[in-house]
Coordinates of C-alpha atoms and ligand atoms in Angstrom, one line a residue:
M130 CA 141.2 68.6 87.5
T131 CA 142.6 68.3 84.2
T132 CA 140.7 66.0 81.9
D133 CA 141.8 64.8 78.7
I134 CA 138.7 63.3 77.2
L135 CA 139.8 62.0 74.0
A136 CA 142.9 60.5 75.5
L137 CA 140.5 58.8 77.8
E138 CA 138.2 57.8 75.5
S139 CA 139.3 57.5 72.1
G140 CA 143.6 57.2 72.3
Y141 CA 144.0 60.6 71.0
D142 CA 146.5 62.7 72.0
T143 CA 145.1 66.1 72.6
P144 CA 147.4 68.4 74.7
A145 CA 145.4 71.5 73.1
L146 CA 141.8 70.2 74.1
H147 CA 142.3 69.4 77.6
A148 CA 139.1 70.4 80.0
E149 CA 139.6 71.7 83.2
G150 CA 136.7 74.5 84.5
L151 CA 135.9 77.9 84.2
F152 CA 138.0 80.3 81.9
I153 CA 137.9 83.8 83.5
G154 CA 140.1 86.5 82.5
G155 CA 142.7 84.0 80.8
R156 CA 142.9 82.0 83.5
W157 CA 141.7 78.5 84.0
E158 CA 140.0 77.6 87.3
S159 CA 139.3 73.8 88.0
G160 CA 136.4 72.8 90.0
T161 CA 133.5 70.2 90.3
G162 CA 129.8 70.0 90.3
I163 CA 128.8 69.3 86.7
L164 CA 128.9 65.7 85.5
V165 CA 129.2 65.6 81.5
D166 CA 127.7 62.2 80.3
N167 CA 128.1 60.5 77.2
P168 CA 124.7 59.9 75.7
S169 CA 125.8 56.8 73.9
T170 CA 126.7 54.8 76.8
G171 CA 125.3 57.0 79.7
E172 CA 128.9 56.9 81.2
T173 CA 130.3 59.9 82.6
L174 CA 132.9 61.6 80.6
A175 CA 134.2 64.3 82.8
E176 CA 133.2 66.7 85.8
V177 CA 133.7 70.3 85.3
A178 CA 133.2 73.7 87.6
D179 CA 129.8 74.5 88.1
A180 CA 130.0 78.4 88.1
S181 CA 128.5 80.5 90.9
V182 CA 127.0 84.0 90.9
D183 CA 130.1 85.5 92.1
D184 CA 132.4 83.5 89.3
A185 CA 129.9 85.3 86.7
L186 CA 130.3 88.6 88.0
R187 CA 134.4 88.1 87.9
A188 CA 133.7 86.8 84.5
V189 CA 132.0 90.4 83.7
D190 CA 135.1 92.2 85.5
A191 CA 137.7 90.4 83.1
A192 CA 135.4 91.1 80.0
A193 CA 135.3 94.8 81.4
A194 CA 138.7 95.2 82.0
A195 CA 139.8 93.6 78.2
A196 CA 137.2 95.8 76.5
T197 CA 139.1 99.1 76.2
E198 CA 141.7 97.5 74.6
W199 CA 140.4 95.0 72.4
R200 CA 137.7 97.7 71.0
S201 CA 140.9 99.8 70.1
T202 CA 142.7 96.8 68.8
P203 CA 142.9 97.4 64.9
A204 CA 140.5 95.7 63.0
R205 CA 143.2 93.8 60.9
Q206 CA 144.9 92.7 64.3
R207 CA 141.4 91.1 65.3
A208 CA 140.7 89.6 62.1
E209 CA 144.6 88.0 62.2
I210 CA 143.3 86.6 65.5
L211 CA 140.4 85.3 64.2
R212 CA 141.9 83.7 61.1
R213 CA 144.5 81.8 63.3
W214 CA 141.5 80.5 65.5
F215 CA 140.1 79.1 62.1
E216 CA 143.0 77.8 61.3
L217 CA 143.7 75.9 64.8
M218 CA 140.2 74.6 64.6
S219 CA 141.0 73.0 61.3
E220 CA 144.1 71.7 62.5
H221 CA 142.4 70.1 65.3
A222 CA 139.2 69.0 63.4
E223 CA 139.1 65.5 64.1
E224 CA 139.9 65.9 67.7
L225 CA 137.1 68.2 68.0
A226 CA 134.6 66.4 65.9
R227 CA 135.3 63.3 68.3
L228 CA 135.1 65.3 71.4
I229 CA 131.6 66.8 70.1
S230 CA 130.2 63.2 69.3
L231 CA 131.2 61.9 72.9
E232 CA 129.6 64.8 74.7
N233 CA 126.8 65.3 72.4
G234 CA 126.5 62.0 70.6
K235 CA 126.0 62.7 67.4
A236 CA 127.5 60.7 64.6
L237 CA 130.7 61.7 63.6
P238 CA 130.0 62.6 60.1
D239 CA 127.7 65.0 61.5
A240 CA 130.2 66.0 64.1
R241 CA 133.0 66.5 61.2
G242 CA 130.5 68.7 59.3
E243 CA 129.8 70.7 62.5
V244 CA 133.7 71.6 63.1
A245 CA 133.9 72.5 59.6
Y246 CA 130.8 75.1 59.6
A247 CA 131.7 76.3 63.2
A248 CA 135.3 77.0 62.0
E249 CA 134.2 78.8 59.1
F250 CA 132.3 81.4 60.9
F251 CA 135.6 82.7 62.2
R252 CA 137.1 82.5 58.8
W253 CA 134.0 84.8 57.6
Y254 CA 134.3 87.3 60.5
A255 CA 138.1 87.7 60.1
E256 CA 137.1 88.8 56.8
E257 CA 134.3 91.0 57.8
A258 CA 136.4 92.6 60.6
V259 CA 138.0 94.8 58.4
R260 CA 135.0 96.0 56.4
I261 CA 132.9 97.7 58.9
A262 CA 131.8 100.6 57.0
G263 CA 130.1 103.8 58.3
E264 CA 128.1 106.3 56.7
F265 CA 128.3 109.8 55.0
R266 CA 125.0 111.7 54.0
H267 CA 123.8 115.4 53.3
T268 CA 120.6 116.4 55.2
P269 CA 117.7 116.9 52.7
S270 CA 117.8 120.5 53.1
G271 CA 121.4 120.6 51.8
A272 CA 122.3 122.7 55.1
H273 CA 124.1 119.8 57.3
R274 CA 125.9 116.7 57.0
I275 CA 125.5 113.0 58.5
L276 CA 128.1 110.8 59.7
V277 CA 127.4 107.5 61.0
D278 CA 130.3 105.1 62.6
H279 CA 129.7 101.9 64.1
E280 CA 130.8 100.9 67.4
P281 CA 131.2 97.9 69.3
I282 CA 128.3 97.4 71.3
G283 CA 129.9 96.7 74.4
I284 CA 130.1 93.3 76.6
A285 CA 128.1 90.5 75.1
L286 CA 126.9 87.8 77.3
L287 CA 126.6 84.6 74.8
I288 CA 124.0 81.7 75.8
T289 CA 124.4 78.2 73.5
P290 CA 122.4 75.2 73.1
W291 CA 123.8 71.4 73.2
N292 CA 122.8 70.5 69.8
F293 CA 125.5 72.5 67.8
P294 CA 128.1 73.0 70.9
A295 CA 131.1 74.4 68.7
A296 CA 129.0 76.0 65.6
M297 CA 126.6 78.0 67.8
A298 CA 129.3 79.4 70.1
T299 CA 131.6 80.5 67.0
R300 CA 128.8 82.0 65.0
K301 CA 128.2 84.3 68.1
I302 CA 132.2 84.8 69.1
G303 CA 133.3 85.4 66.0
P304 CA 130.9 88.3 64.9
A305 CA 131.4 89.5 68.6
L306 CA 135.1 89.6 68.4
A307 CA 135.2 90.8 64.9
A308 CA 133.1 93.9 66.2
G309 CA 135.4 94.6 69.1
C310 CA 133.4 93.4 71.8
T311 CA 134.1 90.9 74.7
V312 CA 132.2 88.2 75.7
I313 CA 131.0 85.8 78.2
L314 CA 130.2 82.4 76.8
K315 CA 127.5 80.2 78.8
P316 CA 127.5 76.7 77.0
A317 CA 124.9 74.3 77.7
A318 CA 125.4 72.4 80.7
E319 CA 125.5 69.1 78.4
T320 CA 128.3 70.1 76.2
P321 CA 130.7 72.4 78.0
L322 CA 133.9 70.4 76.8
T323 CA 133.8 71.5 73.4
A324 CA 133.3 75.2 74.5
F325 CA 136.4 74.7 76.8
A326 CA 138.0 73.3 73.8
L327 CA 137.4 76.2 71.4
A328 CA 138.6 78.6 74.4
R329 CA 141.9 77.0 74.7
L330 CA 142.5 77.2 70.5
G331 CA 141.2 80.7 70.9
A332 CA 144.0 81.5 73.7
E333 CA 146.5 79.8 71.5
A334 CA 145.5 81.8 68.5
G335 CA 146.3 84.8 70.6
V336 CA 142.9 86.1 71.6
P337 CA 143.9 88.3 74.9
P338 CA 143.1 87.1 78.5
G339 CA 139.0 88.6 79.2
V340 CA 138.2 89.0 75.8
V341 CA 136.6 85.6 75.8
N342 CA 135.2 83.7 79.0
V343 CA 133.5 80.7 79.5
L344 CA 131.2 79.6 82.2
S345 CA 129.6 76.2 82.9
T346 CA 127.0 76.2 85.1
S347 CA 124.0 74.2 86.4
R348 CA 121.9 77.2 87.4
P349 CA 121.8 79.1 84.1
A350 CA 119.2 81.4 85.1
D351 CA 121.1 82.4 88.3
I352 CA 124.1 83.0 86.6
T353 CA 122.5 84.6 83.6
N354 CA 120.3 86.9 85.3
A355 CA 123.4 88.3 87.6
I356 CA 125.2 89.1 84.5
L357 CA 122.1 90.8 82.6
A358 CA 121.6 93.1 85.9
D359 CA 125.6 94.3 85.7
P360 CA 125.0 97.8 84.1
R361 CA 128.4 96.9 82.1
V362 CA 126.7 94.3 80.3
R363 CA 125.1 95.6 76.9
K364 CA 124.2 92.9 74.7
L365 CA 122.5 89.3 75.0
S366 CA 122.8 86.8 72.1
F367 CA 120.8 83.6 72.8
T368 CA 120.5 80.4 70.9
G369 CA 117.8 77.8 72.4
S370 CA 114.4 77.1 72.8
T371 CA 111.3 79.8 72.4
A372 CA 110.4 79.2 76.1
V373 CA 113.6 80.0 77.5
G374 CA 114.0 82.7 74.9
R375 CA 110.8 84.6 76.3
R376 CA 112.1 84.6 80.0
L377 CA 115.6 85.9 78.9
L378 CA 113.8 88.7 76.6
A379 CA 111.7 89.6 80.1
E380 CA 115.0 89.4 81.7
A381 CA 117.0 91.7 79.5
A382 CA 114.1 94.2 79.3
K383 CA 114.7 95.2 82.9
R384 CA 118.0 97.1 81.7
V385 CA 116.8 97.3 78.2
I386 CA 119.7 95.0 76.9
S387 CA 119.8 94.8 73.2
C388 CA 118.9 90.9 72.5
S389 CA 119.8 88.8 69.5
M390 CA 117.7 85.9 69.6
E391 CA 118.0 82.6 67.6
L392 CA 114.9 80.2 69.1
G393 CA 113.0 77.2 68.3
G394 CA 111.6 75.9 64.7
N395 CA 109.0 73.9 63.3
A396 CA 109.9 73.6 59.6
P397 CA 107.3 72.8 56.8
F398 CA 108.9 70.7 54.3
I399 CA 106.6 71.0 51.2
V400 CA 106.9 68.8 47.9
F401 CA 104.7 69.1 45.0
D402 CA 103.6 66.5 42.2
D403 CA 106.3 67.8 39.8
A404 CA 109.1 67.7 42.2
D405 CA 112.5 65.7 41.3
L406 CA 111.3 62.6 43.5
D407 CA 114.9 61.5 44.0
N408 CA 116.0 64.9 44.9
A409 CA 113.4 65.7 47.3
L410 CA 114.4 62.4 49.0
D411 CA 118.0 63.2 49.4
G412 CA 117.0 66.6 50.5
A413 CA 114.3 65.0 53.1
M414 CA 117.1 62.9 54.6
I415 CA 119.5 65.9 55.2
A416 CA 116.7 68.1 56.3
K417 CA 115.4 65.8 58.9
M418 CA 118.5 63.4 59.9
R419 CA 121.4 66.1 60.0
N420 CA 121.9 65.6 63.9
A421 CA 119.4 63.0 64.0
G422 CA 116.7 65.6 64.0
E423 CA 118.3 67.6 66.6
A424 CA 118.5 71.0 64.7
C425 CA 116.1 73.7 64.6
T426 CA 116.1 73.9 61.2
A427 CA 115.2 70.3 61.0
A428 CA 112.2 69.3 58.7
N429 CA 109.2 68.9 61.3
R430 CA 106.3 68.4 58.9
F431 CA 106.4 66.9 55.4
Y432 CA 103.6 68.0 53.2
V433 CA 103.6 66.0 50.0
Q434 CA 100.9 66.5 47.5
S435 CA 98.4 63.6 46.7
G436 CA 99.9 62.7 43.3
I437 CA 103.4 61.9 44.9
H438 CA 102.4 61.0 48.4
D439 CA 102.5 57.3 48.5
E440 CA 106.2 57.3 46.4
F441 CA 107.5 59.7 48.6
V442 CA 106.4 58.0 51.9
A443 CA 107.7 54.3 50.5
G444 CA 111.0 56.0 49.6
L445 CA 111.3 57.8 52.6
T446 CA 110.5 54.6 54.7
Q447 CA 113.3 52.5 52.8
R448 CA 115.9 55.3 53.5
M449 CA 115.2 55.6 57.0
G450 CA 115.0 52.0 57.9
E451 CA 118.5 51.4 56.1
L452 CA 120.2 54.2 58.6
K453 CA 122.5 52.3 60.8
V454 CA 121.7 53.7 64.8
G455 CA 124.3 53.4 67.2
P456 CA 127.0 55.2 69.7
G457 CA 128.0 58.3 67.4
I458 CA 131.9 57.9 67.8
E459 CA 131.5 54.3 65.8
T460 CA 132.4 54.0 62.5
G461 CA 129.8 53.5 60.1
V462 CA 127.1 55.0 62.6
Q463 CA 124.6 57.4 61.1
V464 CA 122.2 58.0 63.7
G465 CA 123.6 58.9 67.1
P466 CA 121.5 58.9 70.3
M467 CA 119.4 61.5 71.8
I468 CA 121.1 63.8 74.2
T469 CA 118.7 62.7 77.2
S470 CA 116.6 60.0 78.2
A471 CA 113.9 62.5 78.9
A472 CA 114.4 63.7 75.2
V473 CA 113.6 60.1 74.0
Q474 CA 110.4 60.2 76.3
K475 CA 109.3 63.4 74.8
I476 CA 109.8 62.2 71.5
D477 CA 107.9 58.9 72.0
G478 CA 105.1 60.4 73.7
L479 CA 104.7 62.6 70.6
V480 CA 104.8 59.5 68.4
Q481 CA 102.3 57.3 70.7
R482 CA 99.6 59.9 71.0
A483 CA 99.7 60.6 67.2
V484 CA 99.3 56.9 66.5
A485 CA 96.4 57.4 69.2
Q486 CA 95.0 59.8 66.9
G487 CA 95.2 57.7 63.5
A488 CA 98.8 58.1 62.4
R489 CA 100.1 55.0 60.9
I490 CA 103.7 54.0 61.6
H491 CA 105.7 52.6 58.3
T492 CA 109.1 52.3 60.2
G493 CA 110.5 52.6 63.8
G494 CA 108.2 54.5 66.2
Q495 CA 110.0 53.1 69.1
S496 CA 113.2 53.6 71.4
L497 CA 115.8 50.9 72.1
P498 CA 116.3 48.9 75.0
G499 CA 119.6 49.2 77.2
A500 CA 122.6 51.7 77.7
G501 CA 122.0 55.1 75.7
N502 CA 119.3 57.4 74.6
F503 CA 118.4 55.6 71.2
Y504 CA 115.2 56.3 69.1
L505 CA 114.8 54.6 65.6
P506 CA 114.5 56.7 62.5
T507 CA 110.3 56.6 62.1
V508 CA 108.1 57.6 59.2
M509 CA 104.4 58.1 60.0
D510 CA 101.7 59.0 57.8
N511 CA 98.0 59.6 58.0
V512 CA 98.9 62.1 61.0
P513 CA 96.1 64.6 61.7
L514 CA 96.8 68.2 60.6
D515 CA 95.9 69.3 64.4
A516 CA 97.7 66.5 66.0
E517 CA 100.2 67.6 69.0
I518 CA 103.2 66.6 66.9
A519 CA 102.6 68.8 64.2
K520 CA 102.8 71.7 66.4
A521 CA 105.6 70.9 68.6
E522 CA 109.4 71.0 67.6
I523 CA 110.1 67.2 67.6
F524 CA 113.9 67.4 67.8
G525 CA 114.2 63.7 67.2
P526 CA 114.5 61.2 64.0
V527 CA 110.8 61.4 63.1
A528 CA 109.3 62.3 59.9
C529 CA 105.6 63.2 59.8
V530 CA 104.2 63.1 56.4
Y531 CA 100.9 65.0 55.6
R532 CA 98.9 64.6 52.3
F533 CA 97.7 68.1 50.7
E534 CA 95.8 68.9 47.2
S535 CA 96.4 72.5 46.5
E536 CA 99.3 75.0 46.5
Q537 CA 97.0 77.0 49.0
D538 CA 96.4 74.2 51.6
A539 CA 99.9 73.6 51.7
I540 CA 100.9 77.1 52.4
A541 CA 98.2 77.4 54.9
A542 CA 99.1 74.2 56.7
A543 CA 102.7 75.3 56.9
N544 CA 102.3 78.6 58.1
D545 CA 99.8 77.4 60.7
T546 CA 102.5 77.6 63.6
E547 CA 103.8 79.9 66.1
Y548 CA 107.2 79.3 64.7
G549 CA 108.7 80.9 61.3
L550 CA 112.7 79.9 61.2
A551 CA 113.0 77.4 58.3
A552 CA 111.1 75.8 55.4
Y553 CA 111.6 73.9 52.1
V554 CA 110.2 73.6 49.0
Y555 CA 110.4 71.1 46.3
S556 CA 109.2 71.8 42.8
E557 CA 110.9 71.5 39.1
D558 CA 108.5 74.5 38.3
L559 CA 110.8 77.6 39.7
A560 CA 108.1 80.0 39.2
R561 CA 105.7 78.1 41.5
A562 CA 108.6 77.6 43.9
M563 CA 109.1 81.1 44.2
R564 CA 105.7 82.1 44.6
V565 CA 105.0 79.4 47.3
S566 CA 108.3 80.6 49.1
K567 CA 107.4 84.2 49.0
Q568 CA 104.3 83.3 51.1
L569 CA 105.7 81.2 53.8
E570 CA 106.2 82.8 56.9
S571 CA 109.8 82.1 57.5
G572 CA 113.2 83.5 57.6
M573 CA 115.0 81.1 55.3
V574 CA 113.6 78.8 52.5
A575 CA 115.5 76.4 50.7
I576 CA 114.3 75.7 47.3
N577 CA 115.1 72.0 46.2
R578 CA 118.1 71.5 48.7
G579 CA 117.9 70.2 51.9
L580 CA 120.3 72.2 53.9
M581 CA 120.4 76.2 54.1
S582 CA 122.6 76.8 56.8
D583 CA 126.0 78.7 55.6
P584 CA 128.1 81.1 57.1
A585 CA 128.0 83.7 54.2
A586 CA 124.0 83.7 54.5
P587 CA 122.0 85.3 57.1
F588 CA 120.4 82.7 59.5
G589 CA 117.5 83.7 61.6
G590 CA 113.5 83.5 62.0
V591 CA 110.3 85.3 61.8
K592 CA 107.5 85.0 64.4
Q593 CA 108.5 83.2 67.7
S594 CA 111.4 81.5 65.9
G595 CA 113.9 84.9 66.7
I596 CA 115.1 88.5 66.5
G597 CA 118.0 89.3 64.7
R598 CA 120.4 87.3 62.3
E599 CA 123.6 85.4 62.7
G600 CA 126.1 85.0 59.6
G601 CA 126.6 86.8 56.5
V602 CA 127.4 90.3 56.3
T603 CA 124.4 91.3 58.6
G604 CA 125.9 89.4 61.3
I605 CA 128.2 91.5 62.4
L606 CA 125.4 94.5 63.1
E607 CA 124.2 92.4 66.1
F608 CA 127.1 93.2 67.8
L609 CA 127.6 96.9 66.4
E610 CA 125.6 100.2 67.6
P611 CA 125.4 103.1 65.1
K612 CA 126.4 106.3 66.2
Y613 CA 125.0 109.6 64.5
Y614 CA 127.4 112.8 64.4
A615 CA 125.3 115.6 63.3
L616 CA 127.7 117.9 61.7
S617 CA 127.1 121.6 61.3
L618 CA 128.7 122.0 57.9
Ligands
LIG16 P1 117.4 75.4 76.1 O1 116.4 76.6 75.7 O2 116.8 74.9 76.9 O3 118.6 76.1 76.4 C1 119.6 76.7 75.8 C2 120.5 77.5 76.7 O4 119.8 78.2 77.7 C3 121.4 76.5 77.4 O5 122.9 77.0 77.5 C4 120.9 76.4 78.6 O6 121.4 76.2 79.9 C5 120.3 78.2 78.9 N1 119.1 78.2 79.7 C6 118.1 77.0 80.2 N2 117.5 77.8 80.8 C7 117.5 79.4 80.9 C8 117.5 80.0 81.6 N3 115.9 80.0 82.6 N4 117.9 81.0 82.0 C9 119.1 81.5 81.2 N5 119.7 80.4 80.4 C10 119.1 79.2 80.2 O7 117.7 74.4 74.7 P2 118.4 73.3 74.3 O8 117.6 72.6 74.7 O9 119.9 73.5 74.6 O10 118.4 73.4 72.4 C11 117.5 73.1 72.0 C12 116.6 74.4 71.4 O11 117.5 75.5 70.5 C13 115.6 74.2 70.2 O12 114.5 74.4 70.8 C14 116.2 74.5 69.1 O13 115.1 74.9 68.0 C15 116.9 75.9 69.4 N6 118.0 76.1 68.6 C16 117.8 77.1 67.9 C17 118.9 77.4 66.8 C18 118.6 78.7 65.7 O14 119.5 79.0 65.4 N7 117.6 79.3 65.6 C19 119.7 76.8 66.7 C20 120.2 75.6 67.6 C21 119.0 75.4 68.5

C-alpha cells in the first residue's frame, strides 16, 4: 500500500515522501499492522508494516551485505551523499514539517524548527566525514612508535523516540554514515512516517541499498533483542526513556555491545534575583514550551530566587495563558496535542497530586474535552520540593515554580535528581552564573539562553540521563573504534 499522507491531509503533492512500509536493502516492502494516528484529531493517518523478527534479521543481512563497500567508499564520497541528503531535506522542508506535525502533533513552527535542526546533522557530518583523524606518537622510552587509526565500528542499531522523529534519526544516521557504518533504524511506532520519508530522500541522495534500513514495529523488544543478539551487530545508539535505556543496556551487555544512550531529563531552570526578567521569561517559554514540553531538555523545575519569584510567576502565567492551543497543523497554533491520551492522563495525574500536596495553579491545570490529546499550558507554584512532579519527567506543558533563598539551596535542589541532561541558569553576574553552572550535575548548561541544542555541540547527559554524546566533533567517535598499531620502529 502506498500512502501519500500529505496529499491526503493537506493537499500537498509530495511524491518524494510516500510511506509504504519496511525499507530493507534499498527496497520498500509494504505491509500492515501499525496504525499511525494524528494526535490532534485521533484519526488514523496511515497503516504501515509491523516488522517481524525475520524482517529484523533480513535487515541485518542487508546492512552486512552493504558494509564492506560502504566502509571502503572514500570519505569524500560519503560526505557528498550526506551533503545531498541535507539539500534534499531543505528542499522538502515544508512537506517534512507538515508530515511531522501530522503524525507527532507538534505545532508547525516547532516542526519547521525540527526539520532545519535535523537537516543540519547531515550537513555537519558531511563536513566531519573527511576529518576523521588518527594519531602518531613516540613511546616514552623512545624505542617504538604508536600509530592509531579510527575504523568504523560496524553495523549499528539506531532506536529513536517519537518526540523528534526527524532530528533524533539524523543525529544518529549522520555520524554513523560519515564514520562508514551501515545502520538499521527503528523509529517509534507512533511516528514511523517521518523515518520513511527520510529514507526516501536518502535513497534519492545516493545512499546505497542496505546502508540505511528502516523497520517499524509494534514489538520493539522482540525486534531489537534479535538484532542485538546477531554477532554482526556492533553498536547500539538509543534515544528514549531511562527505563527503556536500562533494559537495552542489560540486553546489549549479553554481547558486550558498544552503547550510546541519550535518555530522560529533569532540567532545572534557575533564576537569580539579578537576572534580566524579560530575558529569563523569554528563555523560560522556549525551554518549557518547545515541542509543547515534550522534549528531553525541557525545563522541568523552575527554581526562582525570592526577590524575583512573584514577578516571574506573574510574567510566566501571562505568557503561558496567552498561548494558542490546537491542532499542530493549523496556522497560528503554538501548542499542539500530547502524543497520546495516556500521556495526558499521566501529566494530569502529576498536576492533581501536586495540588493535593498544596501546589497552587495560576493558569491551566486541565485537559481539553473532545478529540485530540490536548493539555492546557499550566503554571503552578507553592509546589513542595519533594512532590512527585519534581522528580518525574513531566513531558508536557506544565511549569512548576519553586522559591529559593541561597545559591547553595538552588544548587542542592537542582542536583537532587537521578537525571543530569540539561540545566539553565539566569543571572546578569557571569561569575556567579559560571560558578553555579560548574556545580550543576548536568551534561549541558545554558546560561541566559533557553535553547542549547546545536548540531555543532556535544549533546548528552550525565548520571542516568545517558552515556556518550551526539553532535559536535565528538559525535562521530561513537561510531568509530580506535585501532592501535604497535610499531617496532
Ligand atoms: P521510549 O523509551 O518509550 O521509546 C523510545 C524508543 O524505544 C522507541 O522507538 C520505542 O519503540 C523503543 N522501545 C520501547 N520499549 C523498548 C524495548 N523494551 N526494547 C527496545 N526498544 C524499545 O521513549 P519515548 O516515549 O519514545 O520518548 C520519550 C523519552 O525519550 C523521554 O524520556 C525523553 O527524555 C527521551 N529523549 C531523550 C533525548 C536525549 O537526547 N537525551 C532526546 C529525545 C527524547
